[in-house]
Amino acid sequence: MNRVHVILTSVLALAIWLAACAAPTPQVVEKTVVVEKPVEKIVEKTVVAERTVVVPPTPVPGRDALIVALARAPAALDPNDHRHREAETVIRNMYDGLVTRDTTSGVHLEIAESYRWLDEKTLEFKLRKGVKFHDGTEMKADDVVFTFERTIKPNAIEYPQPHTAARKGLIEPLTAIEKKDDYTVVMKFTAPWPPALQMIVHHQIVSKAYVEKVGTKGLIEKPMGTGPFKFVSAKTGLEEVVLERFDAYYGGAPTLAPVGKACVAKAVFRVIPETSTRVAALLAGEVDIITEVPAELVDTLKKVPGIQVKTVPGTRPLWMEMNVNQAPFNDVRVRQALNYAVDKDLLVKKVYNGLAKPLGGPLMPTNNFADPNLKPYPYDKTKALALLKEAGWVPGPDKMLVKDGKPFSFVIDTQEVTRSLAEALASMFRDIGIDATVRIWEYSVLRPKLLAGERQAFVGDWGDSAFDPVGHMEAKWHSYKEGSTYGRGNFSGYANARVDKLIRDGETENDVAKRKAIYYEAQKLIYDEAPAVFLVLPEAIEAALARVQNWQPASDSRVNLHDVCVK
């Protein structure tokens, strides 16, 4: 039996479960899925049998590149014009910014040598000397000014048609940036902006001369930055991006070891959407690192010789948002009842294999301003039923809840990636007499319907990679207004004037204690009014071959290859 045959045999049982994850991008199903099985059965998965013999993987002979398998293709490779985590992963291996982030929430100086606030609305950066672009030219203040002006100025991106950079929303209060000298820039904000450094992490510097020469189309086709790797080639659709070490690299953030040029000579990002194929490629030694490992496979993969699995708290908290403007969810007692009806500890155990944390409100527990006093709603069916009875919902002849002769029935809309979670929730709601069903959508089709208030409930996440309420609270919990960045992710229709004011006040309050008080009050109001069932924060999970060294998943899902070596 040859090696590939043994590996494929060992993966066969994995594939039984993983096949569900390998389906093509789903469209709206014609009918909802009625969920009647208990949650323990819904989340049971078939994994590798204990008797299966797995040959320790080794890299394919002749392969010298470090290969990372991504679950999705980057949306674009323009540092100014994307809002996509996979895009940021590839971009930040080719480009550096004024500051960067470690694998958790720490911010470190990168291209910038130092910074200081000249006043509460003016931020000065001193730049490192000798930082080179991949074409050998030195990065200077003109490049930094050009980069941020390209982001904040209306219609500064000319291709494929004039439009404003997608990254503008990540630095909205910045109104101007000026060059003081070749190695000093000054940023001017409309008001105090406490999360400035956390948000500047998400902006990488481009070459003014290069972009003016080749235009946006040329920059996309052949990226050119100051990062540890330089661009070599990319397949159409960015299904594969090949990079090589930049030997003139200045070294990167001095407080993040190792400092110096990248350890590996060549790096490849390869898109493998199907989870089963990604896992099989790792087990066959065809790739070195895979992202988005299902929690159910962690214990199994850890037993495979030659495979290492690592986890880190993620930055994608999950909720089931309820449409507060439609019955029955226009009654706060109903919304609170559904929070009590969910056994979050069971979800963590069965759906996430223990690799998640219950949410104690509208912010993930690792957000720097999450209120530690807010505890997750406890699982209490008696309390849930009592609140529902207060709201007029009582058991009918079949023990299902009714009010005024009408059954308590609703649809949970979600995507394929959160299907198991949604089905588990539906099972718990049916357990207390609520007829809950699940419907699967493609997100681009569903999102406008959610914002238009056309859906009843939605299970999904919203990223919080800045570890700060700014960029998150105003998106999820501020009232929605068409054309505004506020409320752009508010799928419950929740609106509270006091919460809106607190969110806006928190954005400009520099005093940390006062800022905490502001956000604590806002979180408590949202917690009590319960526009969502606050669910869990899953871990980010990756796996790699044993030859991969100095590798650690990042909470913001970025794969940083500068630090990685191979045996």
CSV table of N, CA and C in Angstrom, one decimal, residues 366-436:
chain,number,residue,atom,x,y,z
A,366,THR,N,-12.8,39.3,25.4
A,366,THR,CA,-11.4,39.8,25.2
A,366,THR,C,-11.4,41.2,24.7
A,367,ASN,N,-12.5,41.8,24.4
A,367,ASN,CA,-12.5,43.3,24.1
A,367,ASN,C,-12.0,44.0,25.3
A,368,ASN,N,-11.1,45.0,25.0
A,368,ASN,CA,-10.5,45.8,26.1
A,368,ASN,C,-11.5,46.5,27.0
A,369,PHE,N,-12.7,46.7,26.5
A,369,PHE,CA,-13.7,47.4,27.3
A,369,PHE,C,-15.0,46.6,27.6
A,370,ALA,N,-14.8,45.3,27.5
A,370,ALA,CA,-15.9,44.4,27.9
A,370,ALA,C,-16.2,44.5,29.4
A,371,ASP,N,-17.4,44.6,29.8
A,371,ASP,CA,-17.8,44.7,31.2
A,371,ASP,C,-17.7,43.3,31.8
A,372,PRO,N,-16.7,43.1,32.7
A,372,PRO,CA,-16.6,41.7,33.3
A,372,PRO,C,-17.7,41.4,34.3
A,373,ASN,N,-18.5,42.4,34.7
A,373,ASN,CA,-19.6,42.2,35.6
A,373,ASN,C,-20.8,41.6,34.9
A,374,LEU,N,-20.9,41.6,33.6
A,374,LEU,CA,-22.0,41.1,32.9
A,374,LEU,C,-21.7,39.6,32.6
A,375,LYS,N,-22.5,38.7,33.2
A,375,LYS,CA,-22.3,37.3,33.1
A,375,LYS,C,-23.3,36.8,32.0
A,376,PRO,N,-22.9,35.7,31.3
A,376,PRO,CA,-23.9,35.1,30.4
A,376,PRO,C,-25.2,34.8,31.0
A,377,TYR,N,-26.3,35.0,30.2
A,377,TYR,CA,-27.6,34.6,30.7
A,377,TYR,C,-27.5,33.1,31.1
A,378,PRO,N,-27.9,32.7,32.3
A,378,PRO,CA,-27.9,31.3,32.7
A,378,PRO,C,-28.9,30.5,32.0
A,379,TYR,N,-28.7,29.2,31.8
A,379,TYR,CA,-29.6,28.3,31.2
A,379,TYR,C,-30.7,28.0,32.2
A,380,ASP,N,-31.9,28.5,32.0
A,380,ASP,CA,-33.0,28.4,33.0
A,380,ASP,C,-34.3,28.3,32.2
A,381,LYS,N,-34.8,27.0,32.0
A,381,LYS,CA,-36.0,26.8,31.2
A,381,LYS,C,-37.2,27.3,32.0
A,382,THR,N,-37.2,27.2,33.3
A,382,THR,CA,-38.3,27.6,34.1
A,382,THR,C,-38.5,29.1,34.0
A,383,LYS,N,-37.3,29.9,34.1
A,383,LYS,CA,-37.4,31.3,33.9
A,383,LYS,C,-37.8,31.7,32.5
A,384,ALA,N,-37.4,31.0,31.5
A,384,ALA,CA,-37.8,31.3,30.1
A,384,ALA,C,-39.3,31.1,30.0
A,385,LEU,N,-39.8,30.0,30.5
A,385,LEU,CA,-41.2,29.8,30.3
A,385,LEU,C,-42.1,30.8,31.1
A,386,ALA,N,-41.6,31.2,32.3
A,386,ALA,CA,-42.3,32.2,33.1
A,386,ALA,C,-42.4,33.5,32.3
A,387,LEU,N,-41.3,33.9,31.7
A,387,LEU,CA,-41.3,35.2,31.0
A,387,LEU,C,-42.2,35.1,29.8
A,388,LEU,N,-42.2,33.9,29.1
A,388,LEU,CA,-43.1,33.7,27.9
A,388,LEU,C,-44.5,33.7,28.4
A,389,LYS,N,-44.8,33.2,29.5
A,389,LYS,CA,-46.2,33.2,30.0
A,389,LYS,C,-46.6,34.6,30.3
A,390,GLU,N,-45.7,35.4,30.9
A,390,GLU,CA,-46.0,36.8,31.2
A,390,GLU,C,-46.4,37.5,29.9
A,391,ALA,N,-45.7,37.1,28.8
A,391,ALA,CA,-45.9,37.8,27.5
A,391,ALA,C,-47.1,37.2,26.8
A,392,GLY,N,-47.8,36.2,27.4
A,392,GLY,CA,-49.0,35.7,26.8
A,392,GLY,C,-48.9,34.3,26.1
A,393,TRP,N,-47.7,33.7,26.1
A,393,TRP,CA,-47.5,32.5,25.4
A,393,TRP,C,-47.6,31.3,26.4
A,394,VAL,N,-48.6,30.4,26.1
A,394,VAL,CA,-48.9,29.3,27.0
A,394,VAL,C,-48.9,28.0,26.2
A,395,PRO,N,-48.7,26.9,26.8
A,395,PRO,CA,-48.7,25.6,26.0
A,395,PRO,C,-50.1,25.3,25.5
A,396,GLY,N,-50.1,24.8,24.2
A,396,GLY,CA,-51.4,24.4,23.6
A,396,GLY,C,-51.5,22.9,23.8
A,397,PRO,N,-52.6,22.3,23.2
A,397,PRO,CA,-52.8,20.8,23.4
A,397,PRO,C,-51.6,20.0,23.0
A,398,ASP,N,-50.8,20.4,22.1
A,398,ASP,CA,-49.6,19.6,21.7
A,398,ASP,C,-48.4,20.0,22.4
A,399,LYS,N,-48.5,20.9,23.5
A,399,LYS,CA,-47.5,21.4,24.3
A,399,LYS,C,-46.6,22.5,23.6
A,400,MET,N,-46.9,22.8,22.4
A,400,MET,CA,-46.3,23.9,21.7
A,400,MET,C,-46.9,25.2,22.2
A,401,LEU,N,-46.1,26.3,22.3
A,401,LEU,CA,-46.6,27.6,22.8
A,401,LEU,C,-47.5,28.3,21.8
A,402,VAL,N,-48.6,28.8,22.3
A,402,VAL,CA,-49.6,29.6,21.5
A,402,VAL,C,-49.9,30.9,22.2
A,403,LYS,N,-50.4,31.8,21.4
A,403,LYS,CA,-50.9,33.1,21.9
A,403,LYS,C,-52.0,33.6,21.0
A,404,ASP,N,-53.2,33.8,21.6
A,404,ASP,CA,-54.4,34.2,20.8
A,404,ASP,C,-54.6,33.2,19.7
A,405,GLY,N,-54.4,31.9,20.0
A,405,GLY,CA,-54.7,30.9,19.0
A,405,GLY,C,-53.6,30.7,18.0
A,406,LYS,N,-52.5,31.5,18.0
A,406,LYS,CA,-51.5,31.4,17.0
A,406,LYS,C,-50.2,30.8,17.6
A,407,PRO,N,-49.6,29.8,16.9
A,407,PRO,CA,-48.4,29.2,17.5
A,407,PRO,C,-47.2,30.1,17.5
A,408,PHE,N,-46.3,29.9,18.4
A,408,PHE,CA,-45.0,30.6,18.4
A,408,PHE,C,-44.1,29.9,17.4
A,409,SER,N,-44.0,30.5,16.2
A,409,SER,CA,-43.2,29.9,15.2
A,409,SER,C,-42.3,31.0,14.5
A,410,PHE,N,-41.1,30.6,14.3
A,410,PHE,CA,-40.2,31.6,13.6
A,410,PHE,C,-39.1,30.8,12.9
A,411,VAL,N,-38.4,31.6,11.9
A,411,VAL,CA,-37.3,31.0,11.1
A,411,VAL,C,-36.0,31.6,11.5
A,412,ILE,N,-35.0,30.8,11.7
A,412,ILE,CA,-33.7,31.3,12.0
A,412,ILE,C,-32.9,31.3,10.6
A,413,ASP,N,-32.5,32.4,10.2
A,413,ASP,CA,-31.7,32.5,8.9
A,413,ASP,C,-30.3,32.5,9.3
A,414,THR,N,-29.5,31.8,8.5
A,414,THR,CA,-28.0,31.7,8.7
A,414,THR,C,-27.3,31.3,7.4
A,415,GLN,N,-26.0,31.2,7.6
A,415,GLN,CA,-25.2,30.7,6.5
A,415,GLN,C,-24.8,29.2,6.7
A,416,GLU,N,-24.2,28.6,5.7
A,416,GLU,CA,-23.8,27.2,5.9
A,416,GLU,C,-22.8,27.0,7.0
A,417,VAL,N,-21.9,28.0,7.2
A,417,VAL,CA,-20.8,27.9,8.1
A,417,VAL,C,-21.3,27.8,9.6
A,418,THR,N,-22.5,28.4,9.8
A,418,THR,CA,-23.1,28.4,11.2
A,418,THR,C,-24.4,27.5,11.2
A,419,ARG,N,-24.5,26.6,10.3
A,419,ARG,CA,-25.7,25.8,10.3
A,419,ARG,C,-25.9,24.9,11.5
A,420,SER,N,-24.8,24.3,11.9
A,420,SER,CA,-24.9,23.4,13.1
A,420,SER,C,-25.3,24.2,14.3
A,421,LEU,N,-24.8,25.4,14.5
A,421,LEU,CA,-25.1,26.2,15.6
A,421,LEU,C,-26.6,26.6,15.6
A,422,ALA,N,-27.1,27.0,14.4
A,422,ALA,CA,-28.5,27.4,14.2
A,422,ALA,C,-29.4,26.2,14.5
A,423,GLU,N,-29.0,25.1,14.0
A,423,GLU,CA,-29.9,23.9,14.2
A,423,GLU,C,-29.9,23.5,15.7
A,424,ALA,N,-28.8,23.7,16.4
A,424,ALA,CA,-28.7,23.4,17.8
A,424,ALA,C,-29.7,24.3,18.6
A,425,LEU,N,-29.6,25.6,18.2
A,425,LEU,CA,-30.5,26.6,18.8
A,425,LEU,C,-32.0,26.2,18.6
A,426,ALA,N,-32.3,25.9,17.3
A,426,ALA,CA,-33.7,25.5,17.0
A,426,ALA,C,-34.2,24.4,17.9
A,427,SER,N,-33.3,23.4,18.1
A,427,SER,CA,-33.6,22.2,18.9
A,427,SER,C,-33.9,22.7,20.4
A,428,MET,N,-33.1,23.6,20.9
A,428,MET,CA,-33.4,24.1,22.3
A,428,MET,C,-34.7,24.9,22.3
A,429,PHE,N,-35.0,25.6,21.3
A,429,PHE,CA,-36.3,26.4,21.3
A,429,PHE,C,-37.5,25.4,21.2
A,430,ARG,N,-37.3,24.4,20.4
A,430,ARG,CA,-38.4,23.4,20.3
A,430,ARG,C,-38.6,22.7,21.6
A,431,ASP,N,-37.6,22.6,22.4
A,431,ASP,CA,-37.6,21.9,23.7
A,431,ASP,C,-38.5,22.7,24.7
A,432,ILE,N,-38.7,24.0,24.5
A,432,ILE,CA,-39.6,24.7,25.4
A,432,ILE,C,-41.0,25.1,24.7
A,433,GLY,N,-41.2,24.5,23.5
A,433,GLY,CA,-42.5,24.7,22.8
A,433,GLY,C,-42.5,25.7,21.7
A,434,ILE,N,-41.4,26.1,21.2
A,434,ILE,CA,-41.3,27.1,20.1
A,434,ILE,C,-41.0,26.3,18.8
A,435,ASP,N,-41.8,26.6,17.8
A,435,ASP,CA,-41.6,25.9,16.5
A,435,ASP,C,-40.5,26.8,15.7
A,436,ALA,N,-39.3,26.4,15.9
A,436,ALA,CA,-38.2,27.1,15.2
A,436,ALA,C,-37.6,26.2,14.1
